[in-house]
C-alpha cells in the first residue's frame, strides 16, 4: 500500500499531500472505484453536494478496511445553500447522505459574489464546526479579496482553498497569498482534465529523466508547489500511478519550467464572474 505523506493545517488537523477526486464516480462502480483507491493508500476523498455521490462516498468509507479516523472526507456547500441557516442545513443533509457523523473538511463550493452571502455561509460553517458537525472548514474558488473579506469579517481563516490549478494555470499569486496566511492550497482538475496537457513534449521528456509517467511528473509538481492535488480516476491502475509520486523529486528548475506552460484558466471559471448553484 502506498504511503501518502500528510501536512498539518492551520487548525492543527492532518491533511494528505494528495487525494482522490470523485466527480462522476457514482453507483456501484463508483463505490468500487473509491474502495479501490482507499486500498491503494488514498485517505482524502473529495465530494460535493453537486456531485450527487455523497451516498457512494459514505458507503465506500464503510466498505473499506481502513478506520474512519484515518480517512478524510471533504464535501462542499452548493450555491443554492448559501446563508447561515442554509449552510448548517446543507451540512446536515450531507451528513445524512454520507451516513457519517462528521465531515472532516467542509468547503464553500463557489463564492457566487452576486448572491452576496458567502460571509453568512462562512459564519454558518463556523457554527457547524462549533457543534462538531465538521472538523475543519475551508473554501473553494475564492480570490485573495474574498479570502481577506472572510478573515476580516469573522477572524477565522479558511484551512484550505481548493482552486483550479495545473501547469496551464499555476496560480502563483494566489499560492503566495495562501502561504502568507497559512491556507493550504488544493488543486482541482490537477491533470487539466481532458486537455492535451499529458502529451506535452516537456512532460514526456521529464518523465523519461525520472523514469516515471507524464502524469506522475505533473502530480509531483503540484506537491512540490505545496498544493494537494486531487486527481480523479475510476481505474485502480491509474489511481495507483497517480498516488505513487513521492519516490522522486523534481529540481527547482524543472518545477519552474513546468510552471512555464502557463496559459490561463481552461474553463472560464473566474470566481468573480462564474457562479454555480
Ligand atoms: P482531473 O483529475 O484533472 O482529470 C481527470 C481525468 O483524467 C479523467 O478523465 C481520468 O480518467 C483521467 N486520468 C486520471 N488519471 C489518469 C492517468 N494516470 N493517465 C491518464 N488519464 C488519467 O480532472 P477533474 O476530475 O475535473 O478534477 C479532479 C477533482 O477535482 C474532481 O473529481 C473533483 O473532486 C474536483 N473538482 C473540484 C472543482 C471545484 O470547483 N471545487 C471543480 C472541478 C473538479 P479515468 O477516470 O478514466 O482514469
Coordinates of N, CA and C in Angstrom, one line a residue, residues 40-235:
X40 N -5.5 1.3 -2.1 CA -4.1 1.7 -2.6 C -3.4 2.7 -1.7
X41 N -4.1 3.3 -0.8 CA -3.5 4.2 0.1 C -4.1 5.6 0.1
X42 N -5.1 5.9 -0.7 CA -5.7 7.2 -0.7 C -6.4 7.4 0.7
X43 N -6.4 8.6 1.3 CA -7.1 8.8 2.5 C -8.0 10.0 2.4
X44 N -7.8 10.9 1.4 CA -8.6 12.1 1.2 C -9.6 11.8 0.1
X45 N -10.9 12.0 0.4 CA -11.9 11.7 -0.6 C -12.7 13.0 -0.8
X46 N -12.6 13.5 -2.1 CA -13.2 14.8 -2.3 C -14.6 14.7 -3.0
X47 N -15.7 15.1 -2.3 CA -17.0 15.0 -2.9 C -17.7 16.4 -2.7
X48 N -18.9 16.5 -3.1 CA -19.7 17.7 -3.0 C -21.2 17.4 -3.2
X49 N -22.0 18.3 -2.6 CA -23.5 18.1 -2.8 C -23.7 18.0 -4.3
X50 N -23.1 18.8 -5.1 CA -23.4 18.9 -6.5 C -22.9 17.7 -7.3
X51 N -22.0 16.9 -6.7 CA -21.6 15.7 -7.4 C -22.6 14.5 -7.3
X52 N -23.6 14.7 -6.4 CA -24.6 13.7 -6.2 C -24.1 12.3 -6.0
X53 N -23.0 12.3 -5.2 CA -22.4 11.0 -4.9 C -21.9 10.9 -3.5
X54 N -22.5 11.7 -2.6 CA -22.1 11.6 -1.2 C -22.5 10.2 -0.6
X55 N -23.6 9.7 -1.1 CA -24.0 8.4 -0.6 C -23.0 7.3 -0.9
X56 N -22.5 7.4 -2.2 CA -21.4 6.5 -2.6 C -20.1 6.6 -1.8
X57 N -19.8 7.9 -1.6 CA -18.5 8.1 -0.8 C -18.6 7.5 0.6
X58 N -19.8 7.8 1.3 CA -20.0 7.3 2.6 C -20.0 5.7 2.6
X59 N -20.6 5.1 1.6 CA -20.7 3.7 1.5 C -19.2 3.1 1.3
X60 N -18.4 3.8 0.5 CA -17.1 3.3 0.3 C -16.3 3.4 1.6
X61 N -16.5 4.4 2.4 CA -15.8 4.6 3.7 C -16.2 3.4 4.6
X62 N -17.5 3.0 4.6 CA -17.9 1.9 5.4 C -17.4 0.5 4.9
X63 N -17.3 0.4 3.5 CA -16.9 -0.9 3.0 C -15.4 -1.1 3.0
X64 N -14.6 0.0 3.2 CA -13.1 -0.1 3.1 C -12.7 -0.7 4.5
X65 N -11.5 -1.2 4.5 CA -11.0 -1.8 5.7 C -10.1 -0.8 6.5
X66 N -10.2 0.5 6.1 CA -9.4 1.5 6.8 C -10.3 2.1 7.9
X67 N -9.8 2.4 9.0 CA -10.5 3.0 10.1 C -11.1 4.4 9.7
X68 N -12.3 4.7 10.2 CA -12.9 6.0 9.8 C -12.0 7.2 10.1
X69 N -11.3 7.1 11.3 CA -10.5 8.3 11.7 C -9.2 8.4 10.8
X70 N -8.9 7.4 10.0 CA -7.7 7.5 9.2 C -8.1 8.0 7.8
X71 N -9.4 8.3 7.6 CA -9.9 8.8 6.3 C -10.3 10.2 6.5
X72 N -10.3 11.0 5.4 CA -10.6 12.4 5.5 C -11.6 12.7 4.4
X73 N -12.9 13.0 4.7 CA -14.0 13.2 3.8 C -14.2 14.7 3.6
X74 N -14.1 15.2 2.4 CA -14.3 16.6 2.1 C -15.7 16.7 1.3
X75 N -16.5 17.7 1.8 CA -17.7 18.0 1.0 C -17.8 19.5 0.8
X76 N -18.8 19.9 0.0 CA -18.9 21.3 -0.4 C -20.3 21.8 -0.4
X77 N -20.5 23.0 0.1 CA -21.9 23.6 0.1 C -22.1 24.2 -1.3
X78 N -23.2 23.9 -1.9 CA -23.5 24.5 -3.2 C -24.1 25.9 -3.1
X79 N -24.1 26.6 -4.3 CA -24.5 28.0 -4.3 C -26.0 28.1 -3.8
X80 N -26.8 27.2 -4.1 CA -28.2 27.3 -3.6 C -28.4 27.1 -2.1
X81 N -27.4 26.7 -1.4 CA -27.5 26.6 0.0 C -26.7 27.7 0.8
X82 N -26.4 28.8 0.1 CA -25.7 29.9 0.8 C -26.6 30.6 1.8
X83 N -26.0 31.0 2.9 CA -26.7 31.7 4.0 C -26.3 30.9 5.3
X84 N -26.6 31.6 6.5 CA -26.2 31.0 7.8 C -26.9 29.7 8.0
X85 N -28.2 29.8 8.1 CA -29.0 28.6 8.4 C -28.9 27.5 7.3
X86 N -28.9 28.0 6.1 CA -28.9 27.2 4.9 C -27.6 26.3 4.9
X87 N -26.5 27.0 5.4 CA -25.2 26.3 5.4 C -25.3 25.1 6.4
X88 N -25.8 25.4 7.6 CA -25.9 24.3 8.6 C -26.8 23.2 8.1
X89 N -27.9 23.6 7.5 CA -28.9 22.6 7.0 C -28.2 21.8 5.9
X90 N -27.4 22.4 5.0 CA -26.7 21.7 3.9 C -25.8 20.7 4.5
X91 N -25.1 21.1 5.5 CA -24.1 20.1 6.2 C -24.9 19.0 6.8
X92 N -26.0 19.2 7.4 CA -26.8 18.1 8.0 C -27.3 17.2 6.9
X93 N -27.6 17.8 5.7 CA -28.1 17.0 4.6 C -26.9 16.1 4.1
X94 N -25.7 16.7 4.0 CA -24.6 15.9 3.5 C -24.3 14.8 4.5
X95 N -24.4 15.1 5.8 CA -24.1 14.0 6.8 C -25.1 12.9 6.6
X96 N -26.3 13.2 6.3 CA -27.4 12.2 6.1 C -27.0 11.3 4.9
X97 N -26.7 12.0 3.8 CA -26.4 11.2 2.6 C -25.1 10.4 2.8
X98 N -24.1 11.0 3.4 CA -22.8 10.2 3.7 C -23.1 9.1 4.7
X99 N -24.0 9.3 5.6 CA -24.2 8.3 6.6 C -23.1 8.4 7.6
X100 N -22.5 9.5 7.8 CA -21.4 9.7 8.7 C -21.8 10.7 9.8
X101 N -21.1 10.7 10.9 CA -21.4 11.7 12.0 C -20.5 12.9 12.0
X102 N -19.6 13.0 11.0 CA -18.7 14.1 10.9 C -18.2 14.2 9.5
X103 N -18.1 15.5 9.0 CA -17.4 15.7 7.7 C -16.0 16.3 8.2
X104 N -15.0 15.8 7.6 CA -13.6 16.2 8.0 C -13.2 17.6 7.6
X105 N -13.6 17.9 6.3 CA -13.4 19.3 5.8 C -14.5 19.7 5.0
X106 N -15.1 20.8 5.4 CA -16.3 21.3 4.7 C -15.9 22.6 3.9
X107 N -16.2 22.7 2.6 CA -15.8 23.8 1.8 C -17.1 24.5 1.3
X108 N -17.0 25.8 1.0 CA -18.0 26.5 0.2 C -17.6 26.3 -1.3
X109 N -18.4 25.7 -2.1 CA -18.0 25.3 -3.4 C -17.6 26.4 -4.3
X110 N -18.5 27.4 -4.5 CA -18.2 28.6 -5.2 C -18.6 29.8 -4.4
X111 N -17.9 31.0 -4.5 CA -18.4 32.1 -3.7 C -19.6 32.8 -4.2
X112 N -19.9 32.7 -5.5 CA -21.1 33.3 -6.1 C -21.3 34.8 -5.6
X113 N -20.4 35.7 -5.9 CA -20.4 37.0 -5.3 C -21.7 37.8 -5.6
X114 N -22.4 37.6 -6.7 CA -23.6 38.4 -7.0 C -24.7 38.0 -6.0
X115 N -24.6 36.9 -5.4 CA -25.6 36.5 -4.3 C -25.3 37.2 -3.0
X116 N -24.1 37.4 -2.8 CA -23.7 38.2 -1.6 C -23.8 37.5 -0.3
X117 N -23.7 36.2 -0.2 CA -24.0 35.5 1.0 C -22.8 34.6 1.5
X118 N -21.6 34.8 0.9 CA -20.6 33.9 1.3 C -20.1 34.1 2.7
X119 N -20.1 35.4 3.2 CA -19.7 35.6 4.6 C -20.7 34.9 5.5
X120 N -22.0 35.1 5.3 CA -23.0 34.4 6.1 C -22.8 32.9 6.1
X121 N -22.6 32.4 4.9 CA -22.3 31.0 4.7 C -21.2 30.5 5.6
X122 N -20.1 31.3 5.6 CA -18.9 31.1 6.4 C -19.2 31.1 7.9
X123 N -20.1 32.0 8.3 CA -20.5 32.0 9.7 C -21.2 30.8 10.1
X124 N -22.0 30.3 9.1 CA -22.8 29.1 9.4 C -21.8 27.9 9.5
X125 N -20.8 27.9 8.7 CA -19.8 26.8 8.8 C -19.0 26.9 10.1
X126 N -18.7 28.1 10.6 CA -18.1 28.2 11.9 C -19.0 27.6 13.0
X127 N -20.3 27.9 12.9 CA -21.3 27.3 13.8 C -21.3 25.8 13.7
X128 N -21.3 25.3 12.5 CA -21.3 23.8 12.3 C -20.0 23.2 12.9
X129 N -18.9 23.9 12.8 CA -17.7 23.4 13.4 C -17.8 23.4 15.0
X130 N -18.4 24.4 15.5 CA -18.6 24.5 17.0 C -19.5 23.4 17.4
X131 N -20.4 23.0 16.6 CA -21.4 21.9 17.0 C -20.8 20.6 16.8
X132 N -19.6 20.5 16.2 CA -18.9 19.2 15.9 C -19.4 18.5 14.7
X133 N -20.2 19.2 13.8 CA -20.7 18.5 12.6 C -19.5 18.4 11.6
X134 N -18.6 19.3 11.6 CA -17.4 19.3 10.7 C -16.2 19.5 11.6
X135 N -15.1 19.0 11.1 CA -13.8 19.2 11.9 C -13.0 20.4 11.4
X136 N -12.9 20.6 10.1 CA -12.2 21.7 9.5 C -13.1 22.4 8.5
X137 N -12.9 23.7 8.3 CA -13.6 24.5 7.3 C -12.7 25.2 6.4
X138 N -13.1 25.3 5.1 CA -12.3 26.0 4.1 C -13.3 26.4 3.0
X139 N -12.6 26.8 1.9 CA -13.4 27.3 0.8 C -12.9 26.8 -0.5
X140 N -13.6 27.1 -1.6 CA -13.1 26.7 -2.9 C -13.4 27.8 -3.9
X141 N -12.5 28.0 -4.8 CA -12.7 29.1 -5.8 C -12.8 30.5 -5.2
X142 N -12.1 30.7 -4.1 CA -12.1 32.1 -3.5 C -10.8 32.9 -4.0
X143 N -11.0 34.2 -4.3 CA -9.9 35.0 -4.7 C -9.3 35.6 -3.4
X144 N -8.2 36.3 -3.6 CA -7.5 36.9 -2.5 C -8.4 37.9 -1.8
X145 N -9.2 38.7 -2.5 CA -10.1 39.7 -1.9 C -11.2 39.0 -1.1
X146 N -11.7 37.9 -1.7 CA -12.8 37.2 -0.9 C -12.2 36.6 0.3
X147 N -11.0 36.0 0.3 CA -10.4 35.4 1.5 C -10.2 36.5 2.5
X148 N -9.7 37.6 2.1 CA -9.4 38.7 3.0 C -10.7 39.2 3.7
X149 N -11.8 39.2 2.9 CA -13.1 39.6 3.5 C -13.5 38.6 4.6
X150 N -13.4 37.3 4.3 CA -13.8 36.3 5.3 C -13.0 36.5 6.6
X151 N -11.7 36.7 6.4 CA -10.8 36.8 7.6 C -11.2 38.1 8.4
X152 N -11.3 39.2 7.6 CA -11.6 40.4 8.3 C -13.0 40.4 9.0
X153 N -13.9 39.8 8.4 CA -15.3 39.8 8.9 C -15.5 38.9 10.1
X154 N -14.8 37.8 10.1 CA -15.0 36.7 11.1 C -13.8 36.4 12.0
X155 N -12.6 36.8 11.6 CA -11.4 36.4 12.3 C -11.0 34.9 12.2
X156 N -11.8 34.2 11.3 CA -11.5 32.8 11.1 C -10.9 32.6 9.7
X157 N -9.7 32.2 9.6 CA -9.0 31.9 8.3 C -9.3 30.5 7.8
X158 N -9.8 30.4 6.5 CA -10.0 29.1 6.0 C -8.8 28.2 6.1
X159 N -9.0 26.9 6.3 CA -7.9 26.0 6.4 C -7.3 25.7 5.0
X160 N -8.2 25.7 4.0 CA -7.9 25.3 2.7 C -8.6 26.2 1.7
X161 N -8.0 26.4 0.5 CA -8.8 27.0 -0.6 C -8.5 26.0 -1.8
X162 N -9.6 25.4 -2.3 CA -9.4 24.4 -3.4 C -9.7 25.2 -4.7
X163 N -8.8 25.2 -5.6 CA -8.9 26.1 -6.8 C -8.4 25.3 -8.0
X164 N -8.8 25.8 -9.2 CA -8.3 25.3 -10.4 C -6.8 25.5 -10.4
X165 N -6.0 24.5 -10.6 CA -4.6 24.6 -10.6 C -4.0 23.4 -11.4
X166 N -3.2 23.7 -12.4 CA -2.4 22.7 -13.2 C -1.4 23.5 -13.9
X167 N -0.5 22.8 -14.6 CA 0.6 23.6 -15.3 C 0.2 24.7 -16.2
X168 N -1.0 24.6 -16.8 CA -1.5 25.6 -17.6 C -2.0 26.8 -16.8
X169 N -2.2 26.6 -15.5 CA -2.7 27.7 -14.7 C -2.2 27.5 -13.2
X170 N -0.9 27.9 -13.1 CA -0.2 27.6 -11.8 C -0.6 28.5 -10.6
X171 N -1.3 29.6 -10.8 CA -1.8 30.4 -9.7 C -0.8 30.9 -8.8
X172 N 0.3 31.4 -9.3 CA 1.4 31.8 -8.5 C 1.1 32.9 -7.4
X173 N 0.3 33.9 -7.8 CA 0.0 35.0 -6.8 C -0.9 34.4 -5.7
X174 N -1.9 33.7 -6.1 CA -2.8 33.1 -5.1 C -2.1 32.2 -4.1
X175 N -1.2 31.4 -4.7 CA -0.4 30.5 -3.8 C 0.4 31.2 -2.8
X176 N 1.0 32.3 -3.3 CA 1.8 33.2 -2.4 C 1.0 33.7 -1.3
X177 N -0.2 34.2 -1.6 CA -1.2 34.7 -0.6 C -1.5 33.6 0.4
X178 N -1.8 32.4 -0.1 CA -2.1 31.3 0.8 C -1.0 31.1 1.8
X179 N 0.2 31.1 1.2 CA 1.4 30.8 2.1 C 1.5 31.8 3.2
X180 N 1.3 33.0 2.8 CA 1.4 34.2 3.8 C 0.4 34.0 4.9
X181 N -0.8 33.5 4.6 CA -1.9 33.4 5.6 C -2.1 32.0 6.1
X182 N -1.2 31.0 5.8 CA -1.3 29.7 6.4 C -2.5 28.9 5.8
X183 N -2.9 29.2 4.6 CA -4.0 28.5 4.0 C -3.5 27.4 3.0
X184 N -3.9 26.2 3.2 CA -3.4 25.1 2.3 C -4.0 25.2 1.0
X185 N -3.2 25.1 -0.1 CA -3.8 25.1 -1.4 C -4.1 23.7 -1.8
X186 N -5.3 23.5 -2.5 CA -5.7 22.2 -3.0 C -6.0 22.5 -4.5
X187 N -5.5 21.6 -5.4 CA -5.6 21.7 -6.8 C -6.7 20.9 -7.4
X188 N -7.8 21.6 -7.9 CA -8.8 20.8 -8.7 C -8.4 20.7 -10.2
X189 N -8.9 19.6 -10.8 CA -8.5 19.3 -12.2 C -7.0 19.4 -12.3
X190 N -6.3 18.7 -11.4 CA -4.8 18.8 -11.4 C -4.1 18.3 -12.7
X191 N -4.9 17.4 -13.4 CA -4.3 16.9 -14.7 C -4.8 17.7 -15.8
X192 N -5.5 18.8 -15.6 CA -6.1 19.6 -16.6 C -7.0 18.8 -17.5
X193 N -7.9 18.1 -16.8 CA -8.9 17.2 -17.3 C -9.2 17.3 -18.8
X194 N -8.9 16.2 -19.5 CA -9.2 16.1 -21.0 C -8.6 17.2 -21.8
X195 N -7.5 17.8 -21.4 CA -6.8 18.7 -22.3 C -5.7 17.9 -22.8
X196 N -4.8 18.6 -23.6 CA -3.6 17.9 -24.2 C -2.4 17.9 -23.2
X197 N -2.6 18.3 -22.0 CA -1.5 18.5 -21.1 C -0.6 17.3 -21.0
X198 N -1.1 16.1 -20.9 CA -0.3 14.9 -20.6 C 0.5 14.5 -21.9
X199 N 0.2 15.2 -23.0 CA 1.0 14.8 -24.2 C 2.1 15.9 -24.5
X200 N 2.2 16.9 -23.6 CA 3.2 18.0 -23.8 C 4.6 17.3 -23.9
X201 N 5.4 17.8 -24.8 CA 6.7 17.2 -25.0 C 7.6 17.4 -23.8
X202 N 7.5 18.5 -23.1 CA 8.3 18.8 -21.9 C 8.0 17.7 -20.9
X203 N 6.7 17.4 -20.7 CA 6.4 16.4 -19.6 C 6.8 15.0 -20.0
X204 N 6.7 14.7 -21.3 CA 7.2 13.4 -21.8 C 8.7 13.3 -21.5
X205 N 9.5 14.4 -21.8 CA 10.9 14.4 -21.6 C 11.3 14.2 -20.1
X206 N 10.6 15.0 -19.2 CA 10.9 14.9 -17.8 C 10.5 13.5 -17.3
X207 N 9.5 12.9 -17.8 CA 9.1 11.6 -17.4 C 10.2 10.6 -17.7
X208 N 10.8 10.7 -18.8 CA 12.0 9.8 -19.2 C 13.1 10.0 -18.2
X209 N 13.4 11.3 -17.9 CA 14.5 11.7 -17.0 C 14.3 11.0 -15.6
X210 N 13.1 11.0 -15.1 CA 12.8 10.5 -13.8 C 12.3 9.0 -13.8
X211 N 12.2 8.5 -15.0 CA 11.6 7.1 -15.1 C 10.2 6.9 -14.5
X212 N 9.4 7.9 -14.8 CA 8.0 7.9 -14.3 C 7.1 8.3 -15.5
X213 N 5.8 8.5 -15.3 CA 4.9 8.9 -16.4 C 4.7 10.4 -16.4
X214 N 4.3 11.0 -17.5 CA 4.0 12.4 -17.5 C 3.0 12.8 -16.4
X215 N 2.0 11.9 -16.2 CA 1.0 12.2 -15.1 C 1.7 12.3 -13.8
X216 N 2.7 11.4 -13.5 CA 3.4 11.5 -12.2 C 4.2 12.8 -12.1
X217 N 4.8 13.2 -13.2 CA 5.6 14.4 -13.2 C 4.6 15.6 -12.8
X218 N 3.4 15.6 -13.4 CA 2.5 16.7 -13.1 C 2.1 16.7 -11.6
X219 N 1.8 15.5 -11.1 CA 1.3 15.4 -9.8 C 2.4 15.7 -8.8
X220 N 3.6 15.3 -9.1 CA 4.8 15.7 -8.2 C 5.0 17.2 -8.2
X221 N 4.8 17.8 -9.4 CA 4.9 19.3 -9.5 C 3.9 20.0 -8.5
X222 N 2.7 19.5 -8.5 CA 1.7 20.1 -7.5 C 2.3 20.0 -6.1
X223 N 2.7 18.7 -5.7 CA 3.1 18.6 -4.3 C 4.3 19.4 -4.0
X224 N 5.2 19.6 -4.9 CA 6.4 20.4 -4.7 C 6.1 21.9 -4.6
X225 N 5.0 22.3 -5.2 CA 4.5 23.7 -5.1 C 3.8 23.9 -3.7
X226 N 3.6 22.8 -3.0 CA 2.9 22.9 -1.7 C 1.4 22.9 -1.8
X227 N 0.9 22.2 -2.9 CA -0.5 22.1 -3.1 C -0.9 20.6 -3.1
X228 N -2.1 20.3 -2.6 CA -2.6 19.0 -2.6 C -3.5 18.7 -3.8
X229 N -3.0 17.9 -4.8 CA -3.8 17.6 -6.0 C -4.8 16.5 -5.7
X230 N -6.0 16.6 -6.3 CA -7.0 15.5 -6.1 C -7.4 14.9 -7.5
X231 N -6.4 14.2 -8.1 CA -6.8 13.6 -9.4 C -7.9 12.6 -9.3
X232 N -8.8 12.7 -10.3 CA -9.9 11.7 -10.3 C -9.5 10.6 -11.3
X233 N -9.6 9.4 -10.8 CA -9.6 8.2 -11.8 C -10.5 7.2 -11.3
X234 N -11.2 6.6 -12.3 CA -12.1 5.4 -11.9 C -11.3 4.1 -12.0
X235 N -10.1 4.2 -12.5 CA -9.3 3.0 -12.8 C -8.3 2.7 -11.7

